[in-house]
Amino acid sequence: MMLNYDYPLYRPPSEARSLIFQVTLGCSFNECSFCDMYRSKEYGERPWDEVKLEIDMMAKQLPDTQRIFLADGDALNLDTEYMVKVVKYIKEKFQNLERISCYAMPMNILKKTPEELKRIHDAGLTMFYLGIESGSDVILKKVTKGAIAKTIIKAVNKAKDVGYTMSCMVILGLGGSKYSKEHIRGTAEVISACSPNYVGALTLYLENGIKNEFLTKFGEEFVPVSDGQALVELEDLISQIDVKDDVVFRANHGSNAYTIKGTFPQDKQDMLDKISWMKKHPEVIRPKGLRGF
Ligand code: SF4
């Protein structure tokens, strides 16, 4: 018997093989203008008897599970007591777990005290996926992210201080052509100010269902960046990121025209060299038809 998921169901690419428990449904914010993941759902929290039943069932079927992802869009919105209860129970039932993770937005992290975050971490939830998207306040406002650069930095550092592994996403092209430089400057500043353990760069891809809302909320003409401009954004981003701690950087998501990966600070020059090479070899671009968000 399989779990009875409430679709659509999303998880980060690196959790593709993880067992997923839906402890919340949808996204408690649900307003970012570039994201249509949970538009069809109303935010809700699953009751303990349902969650427990699923954990019990899967613990029998897949006792050797190593990774568990708690869905949907911001499971960290759960009340601390409840989250600790869920995570502790999962740890008890799955003996070979390597990690438990979930999506979190800056507000979820900022709403909890360091002590609450620590209790959840001690219980066994040790990794958050958080969308930075952009570090420019102008763009964050235009895409109605509900966060500003300062709160993003604060949230990532707060979680890291407690011991969480932070995997963050940024979106190339999010400011369009006009705000391209501003977007990259701000984004590099945010990454440099909080050194997430992982940073993944996606490229903006507007699904049909969200396109009009995105363009309206943007508030002025939006000219998408070309593949060439996206590569320049990637180059500028890498060259402006200045970190001392290791940051594993990947721009290999299916939405990107190009593939780049490496670890800051040591691989910075190699990544820049690879981009210089790519600029001379446009044939390495991923065809548009093969891209998706
Ligand atoms: S990007 Fe994240 S916070 Fe924003 S609407 Fe989508 S799921 Fe919610």
Tab-separated table of C-alpha atoms and ligand atoms in Angstrom:
chain	number	residue	atom	x	y	z
A	1	MET	CA	0.000	0.000	0.000
A	2	MET	CA	1.267	3.451	-0.842
A	3	LEU	CA	0.689	6.777	0.841
A	4	ASN	CA	-2.396	8.647	-0.162
A	5	TYR	CA	-0.828	11.971	-1.172
A	6	ASP	CA	-2.755	15.171	-1.615
A	7	TYR	CA	-1.467	16.306	-5.030
A	8	PRO	CA	0.306	18.289	-6.340
A	9	LEU	CA	3.288	17.120	-4.351
A	10	TYR	CA	6.657	18.880	-4.589
A	11	ARG	CA	10.097	18.250	-3.137
A	12	PRO	CA	13.564	19.632	-3.947
A	13	PRO	CA	15.478	17.768	-6.686
A	14	SER	CA	17.955	16.441	-4.115
A	15	GLU	CA	15.092	14.761	-2.227
A	16	ALA	CA	13.990	12.809	-5.300
A	17	ARG	CA	14.603	9.478	-3.575
A	18	SER	CA	13.411	10.505	-0.137
A	19	LEU	CA	10.338	9.229	1.587
A	20	ILE	CA	7.849	12.097	1.834
A	21	PHE	CA	5.344	12.691	4.599
A	22	GLN	CA	2.865	15.500	4.065
A	23	VAL	CA	2.557	17.095	7.469
A	24	THR	CA	1.147	20.328	6.070
A	25	LEU	CA	-0.763	20.946	2.858
A	26	GLY	CA	-0.044	23.848	0.523
A	27	CYS	CA	1.876	26.958	1.545
A	28	SER	CA	0.877	29.221	4.434
A	29	PHE	CA	1.948	32.254	2.374
A	30	ASN	CA	1.121	31.213	-1.201
A	31	GLU	CA	1.667	34.673	-2.695
A	32	CYS	CA	5.060	34.691	-4.417
A	33	SER	CA	4.173	35.792	-7.928
A	34	PHE	CA	6.577	33.387	-9.704
A	35	CYS	CA	5.384	30.266	-7.877
A	36	ASP	CA	2.288	28.326	-8.795
A	37	MET	CA	3.122	25.194	-6.843
A	38	TYR	CA	0.294	25.355	-4.323
A	39	ARG	CA	-2.208	27.728	-5.914
A	40	SER	CA	-4.756	24.927	-6.133
A	41	LYS	CA	-4.560	24.174	-2.408
A	42	GLU	CA	-5.579	25.866	0.759
A	43	TYR	CA	-2.999	25.742	3.559
A	44	GLY	CA	-3.742	23.134	6.189
A	45	GLU	CA	-2.049	21.028	8.847
A	46	ARG	CA	-2.556	17.286	8.987
A	47	PRO	CA	-3.790	15.890	12.284
A	48	TRP	CA	-1.581	13.621	14.380
A	49	ASP	CA	-3.676	10.471	13.966
A	50	GLU	CA	-3.326	10.661	10.173
A	51	VAL	CA	0.379	11.503	10.246
A	52	LYS	CA	1.099	8.772	12.801
A	53	LEU	CA	-0.770	6.185	10.770
A	54	GLU	CA	1.337	6.992	7.716
A	55	ILE	CA	4.597	6.889	9.662
A	56	ASP	CA	3.631	3.505	11.158
A	57	MET	CA	2.681	2.136	7.774
A	58	MET	CA	5.844	3.275	5.989
A	59	ALA	CA	8.096	2.204	8.858
A	60	LYS	CA	6.857	-1.339	8.206
A	61	GLN	CA	7.196	-1.083	4.426
A	62	LEU	CA	10.459	0.872	4.140
A	63	PRO	CA	12.249	0.380	7.463
A	64	ASP	CA	15.674	1.152	5.945
A	65	THR	CA	14.715	4.623	4.717
A	66	GLN	CA	17.628	7.047	4.973
A	67	ARG	CA	16.084	10.354	4.010
A	68	ILE	CA	12.719	11.825	4.831
A	69	PHE	CA	11.277	15.065	3.493
A	70	LEU	CA	8.378	16.775	5.236
A	71	ALA	CA	6.010	18.388	2.738
A	72	ASP	CA	4.298	20.624	1.606
A	73	GLY	CA	5.494	24.176	1.056
A	74	ASP	CA	6.506	25.237	4.544
A	75	ALA	CA	6.227	22.411	7.044
A	76	LEU	CA	8.226	24.549	9.481
A	77	ASN	CA	5.104	26.622	9.949
A	78	LEU	CA	3.914	23.869	12.297
A	79	ASP	CA	3.769	24.702	15.941
A	80	THR	CA	7.033	23.683	17.673
A	81	GLU	CA	5.424	21.130	20.035
A	82	TYR	CA	3.732	19.358	17.170
A	83	MET	CA	6.836	19.412	14.966
A	84	VAL	CA	8.972	17.947	17.763
A	85	LYS	CA	6.385	15.214	18.293
A	86	VAL	CA	6.320	14.298	14.583
A	87	VAL	CA	10.091	14.344	14.145
A	88	LYS	CA	10.757	12.374	17.334
A	89	TYR	CA	8.286	9.725	16.295
A	90	ILE	CA	9.865	9.438	12.845
A	91	LYS	CA	13.301	9.019	14.430
A	92	GLU	CA	11.953	6.322	16.716
A	93	LYS	CA	10.395	4.378	13.871
A	94	PHE	CA	13.178	4.637	11.291
A	95	GLN	CA	16.484	3.475	12.712
A	96	ASN	CA	18.708	4.130	9.689
A	97	LEU	CA	17.807	7.752	9.034
A	98	GLU	CA	20.513	10.003	7.693
A	99	ARG	CA	18.424	13.154	7.658
A	100	ILE	CA	14.995	14.740	7.854
A	101	SER	CA	14.417	18.001	5.983
A	102	CYS	CA	11.661	20.371	4.899
A	103	TYR	CA	11.022	23.659	3.089
A	104	ALA	CA	11.086	26.778	5.232
A	105	MET	CA	10.568	30.438	4.489
A	106	PRO	CA	12.427	33.206	6.317
A	107	MET	CA	9.288	34.058	8.300
A	108	ASN	CA	8.917	30.481	9.609
A	109	ILE	CA	12.448	30.626	10.995
A	110	LEU	CA	12.151	34.148	12.388
A	111	LYS	CA	8.882	33.331	14.160
A	112	LYS	CA	10.580	30.626	16.214
A	113	THR	CA	12.968	31.338	19.076
A	114	PRO	CA	16.491	29.882	18.873
A	115	GLU	CA	15.441	27.493	21.660
A	116	GLU	CA	12.479	26.272	19.634
A	117	LEU	CA	14.647	25.792	16.559
A	118	LYS	CA	17.128	23.871	18.686
A	119	ARG	CA	14.450	21.589	20.097
A	120	ILE	CA	13.323	20.714	16.582
A	121	HIS	CA	16.943	20.189	15.507
A	122	ASP	CA	17.682	18.009	18.532
A	123	ALA	CA	14.594	15.951	17.727
A	124	GLY	CA	16.105	15.187	14.296
A	125	LEU	CA	15.027	17.728	11.660
A	126	THR	CA	18.364	19.073	10.515
A	127	MET	CA	18.023	20.664	7.092
A	128	PHE	CA	15.944	23.456	5.570
A	129	TYR	CA	15.407	24.350	1.928
A	130	LEU	CA	14.794	28.079	1.682
A	131	GLY	CA	14.075	30.260	-1.340
A	132	ILE	CA	16.217	33.379	-1.373
A	133	GLU	CA	15.122	34.028	-4.977
A	134	SER	CA	16.750	37.484	-5.039
A	135	GLY	CA	18.725	39.632	-2.647
A	136	SER	CA	17.393	42.858	-4.117
A	137	ASP	CA	14.598	44.444	-2.086
A	138	VAL	CA	13.207	46.104	-5.212
A	139	ILE	CA	12.746	42.725	-6.872
A	140	LEU	CA	11.621	40.909	-3.715
A	141	LYS	CA	8.834	43.453	-3.453
A	142	LYS	CA	7.878	43.204	-7.118
A	143	VAL	CA	7.576	39.420	-6.892
A	144	THR	CA	5.689	39.694	-3.554
A	145	LYS	CA	8.079	37.374	-1.764
A	146	GLY	CA	7.061	38.621	1.664
A	147	ALA	CA	10.708	39.003	2.725
A	148	ILE	CA	13.512	41.512	2.328
A	149	ALA	CA	17.248	40.922	2.079
A	150	LYS	CA	17.768	41.682	5.765
A	151	THR	CA	15.200	39.158	6.959
A	152	ILE	CA	16.545	36.481	4.632
A	153	ILE	CA	20.096	36.953	5.944
A	154	LYS	CA	18.843	36.958	9.512
A	155	ALA	CA	16.808	33.783	9.022
A	156	VAL	CA	19.595	31.819	7.328
A	157	ASN	CA	22.156	32.826	9.945
A	158	LYS	CA	19.758	32.093	12.771
A	159	ALA	CA	19.131	28.556	11.516
A	160	LYS	CA	22.814	27.959	10.781
A	161	ASP	CA	23.760	29.093	14.268
A	162	VAL	CA	21.522	26.396	15.703
A	163	GLY	CA	23.208	23.819	13.458
A	164	TYR	CA	20.836	23.452	10.537
A	165	THR	CA	22.176	22.696	7.088
A	166	MET	CA	20.799	25.387	4.775
A	167	SER	CA	20.095	24.733	1.127
A	168	CYS	CA	18.981	27.918	-0.636
A	169	MET	CA	17.601	28.713	-4.057
A	170	VAL	CA	18.089	31.812	-6.197
A	171	ILE	CA	16.342	32.545	-9.498
A	172	LEU	CA	18.309	33.917	-12.424
A	173	GLY	CA	16.346	36.376	-14.545
A	174	LEU	CA	13.895	37.205	-11.743
A	175	GLY	CA	14.309	40.965	-12.220
A	176	GLY	CA	14.116	40.773	-15.991
A	177	SER	CA	16.495	42.685	-18.173
A	178	LYS	CA	16.043	46.024	-16.421
A	179	TYR	CA	16.975	44.880	-12.921
A	180	SER	CA	19.524	42.263	-13.939
A	181	LYS	CA	22.550	44.000	-12.396
A	182	GLU	CA	20.634	45.013	-9.282
A	183	HIS	CA	19.330	41.452	-8.885
A	184	ILE	CA	22.780	39.915	-9.018
A	185	ARG	CA	24.409	42.525	-6.786
A	186	GLY	CA	21.807	42.005	-4.070
A	187	THR	CA	21.785	38.240	-4.398
A	188	ALA	CA	25.578	37.980	-4.146
A	189	GLU	CA	25.450	40.230	-1.064
A	190	VAL	CA	22.874	38.042	0.650
A	191	ILE	CA	24.788	34.830	-0.104
A	192	SER	CA	28.028	36.424	1.081
A	193	ALA	CA	26.343	37.584	4.283
A	194	CYS	CA	25.010	34.174	5.296
A	195	SER	CA	27.010	31.488	3.430
A	196	PRO	CA	24.282	28.872	2.993
A	197	ASN	CA	25.759	25.353	2.877
A	198	TYR	CA	24.212	24.866	-0.553
A	199	VAL	CA	23.055	27.354	-3.163
A	200	GLY	CA	21.120	26.268	-6.218
A	201	ALA	CA	20.521	28.663	-9.104
A	202	LEU	CA	17.376	28.147	-11.157
A	203	THR	CA	16.281	30.226	-14.133
A	204	LEU	CA	12.905	31.972	-14.125
A	205	TYR	CA	10.299	29.994	-15.969
A	206	LEU	CA	6.765	31.346	-15.820
A	207	GLU	CA	4.095	28.665	-15.945
A	208	ASN	CA	1.022	29.737	-17.928
A	209	GLY	CA	-1.201	29.779	-14.865
A	210	ILE	CA	0.946	32.358	-13.101
A	211	LYS	CA	2.266	34.492	-15.941
A	212	ASN	CA	-0.395	37.215	-15.842
A	213	GLU	CA	-0.222	37.572	-12.102
A	214	PHE	CA	3.565	37.828	-12.240
A	215	LEU	CA	3.478	40.488	-14.961
A	216	THR	CA	0.767	42.509	-13.213
A	217	LYS	CA	2.458	42.420	-9.824
A	218	PHE	CA	5.788	43.355	-11.396
A	219	GLY	CA	4.187	46.750	-11.990
A	220	GLU	CA	6.068	47.736	-15.124
A	221	GLU	CA	7.114	46.181	-18.363
A	222	PHE	CA	8.970	42.914	-17.787
A	223	VAL	CA	11.528	41.990	-20.412
A	224	PRO	CA	12.809	38.453	-19.770
A	225	VAL	CA	16.564	37.960	-19.891
A	226	SER	CA	17.956	36.068	-22.884
A	227	ASP	CA	20.050	32.915	-22.488
A	228	GLY	CA	23.133	35.061	-23.009
A	229	GLN	CA	22.081	37.488	-20.275
A	230	ALA	CA	21.306	34.586	-17.929
A	231	LEU	CA	24.868	33.378	-18.438
A	232	VAL	CA	26.189	36.850	-17.662
A	233	GLU	CA	24.048	36.867	-14.502
A	234	LEU	CA	25.559	33.538	-13.508
A	235	GLU	CA	29.052	34.848	-14.201
A	236	ASP	CA	28.469	38.065	-12.241
A	237	LEU	CA	26.882	36.169	-9.378
A	238	ILE	CA	29.818	33.778	-9.067
A	239	SER	CA	32.354	36.556	-9.344
A	240	GLN	CA	30.591	38.710	-6.699
A	241	ILE	CA	30.038	35.947	-4.126
A	242	ASP	CA	32.657	36.334	-1.445
A	243	VAL	CA	32.538	33.708	1.295
A	244	LYS	CA	34.989	32.137	3.691
A	245	ASP	CA	32.913	29.095	4.624
A	246	ASP	CA	32.258	26.416	2.034
A	247	VAL	CA	29.220	27.022	-0.155
A	248	VAL	CA	28.362	24.238	-2.569
A	249	PHE	CA	27.025	25.967	-5.661
A	250	ARG	CA	24.968	24.344	-8.381
A	251	ALA	CA	23.340	25.757	-11.478
A	252	ASN	CA	22.408	22.393	-12.926
A	253	HIS	CA	18.647	22.515	-12.489
A	254	GLY	CA	16.510	21.601	-15.497
A	255	SER	CA	15.353	25.220	-15.865
A	256	ASN	CA	18.833	26.504	-16.688
A	257	ALA	CA	20.323	26.935	-20.127
A	258	TYR	CA	23.743	26.055	-18.713
A	259	THR	CA	25.236	23.701	-16.152
A	260	ILE	CA	27.762	24.885	-13.596
A	261	LYS	CA	28.792	23.428	-10.250
A	262	GLY	CA	31.552	23.882	-7.740
A	263	THR	CA	32.330	24.799	-4.154
A	264	PHE	CA	33.132	28.317	-2.976
A	265	PRO	CA	35.636	29.659	-2.228
A	266	GLN	CA	38.081	27.186	-3.802
A	267	ASP	CA	36.328	26.501	-7.121
A	268	LYS	CA	35.344	30.093	-7.861
A	269	GLN	CA	37.965	30.656	-10.553
A	270	ASP	CA	37.310	27.272	-12.193
A	271	MET	CA	33.616	28.091	-12.450
A	272	LEU	CA	34.388	31.484	-13.982
A	273	ASP	CA	36.782	29.855	-16.461
A	274	LYS	CA	34.096	27.391	-17.454
A	275	ILE	CA	31.660	30.235	-18.082
A	276	SER	CA	34.202	32.058	-20.260
A	277	TRP	CA	34.504	28.865	-22.269
A	278	MET	CA	30.717	28.478	-22.498
A	279	LYS	CA	30.374	31.995	-23.854
A	280	LYS	CA	32.434	30.891	-26.826
A	281	HIS	CA	30.488	27.633	-27.213
A	282	PRO	CA	26.775	28.469	-27.413
A	283	GLU	CA	26.120	24.902	-28.640
A	284	VAL	CA	26.286	23.729	-24.999
A	285	ILE	CA	23.003	25.529	-24.236
A	286	ARG	CA	20.206	23.222	-23.092
A	287	PRO	CA	17.477	23.495	-25.749
A	288	LYS	CA	14.497	25.547	-24.515
A	289	GLY	CA	12.055	22.670	-25.068
A	290	LEU	CA	13.939	20.581	-22.525
A	291	ARG	CA	13.758	23.133	-19.749
A	292	GLY	CA	11.299	23.299	-16.926
A	293	PHE	CA	11.002	24.785	-13.464
B	1	SF4	S1	7.863	30.253	-3.316
B	1	SF4	FE1	7.609	29.145	-1.380
B	1	SF4	S2	6.779	30.693	0.028
B	1	SF4	FE2	6.452	31.483	-2.034
B	1	SF4	S3	4.380	30.823	-2.601
B	1	SF4	FE3	5.817	29.267	-3.375
B	1	SF4	S4	5.909	27.712	-1.768
B	1	SF4	FE4	5.036	29.566	-0.844
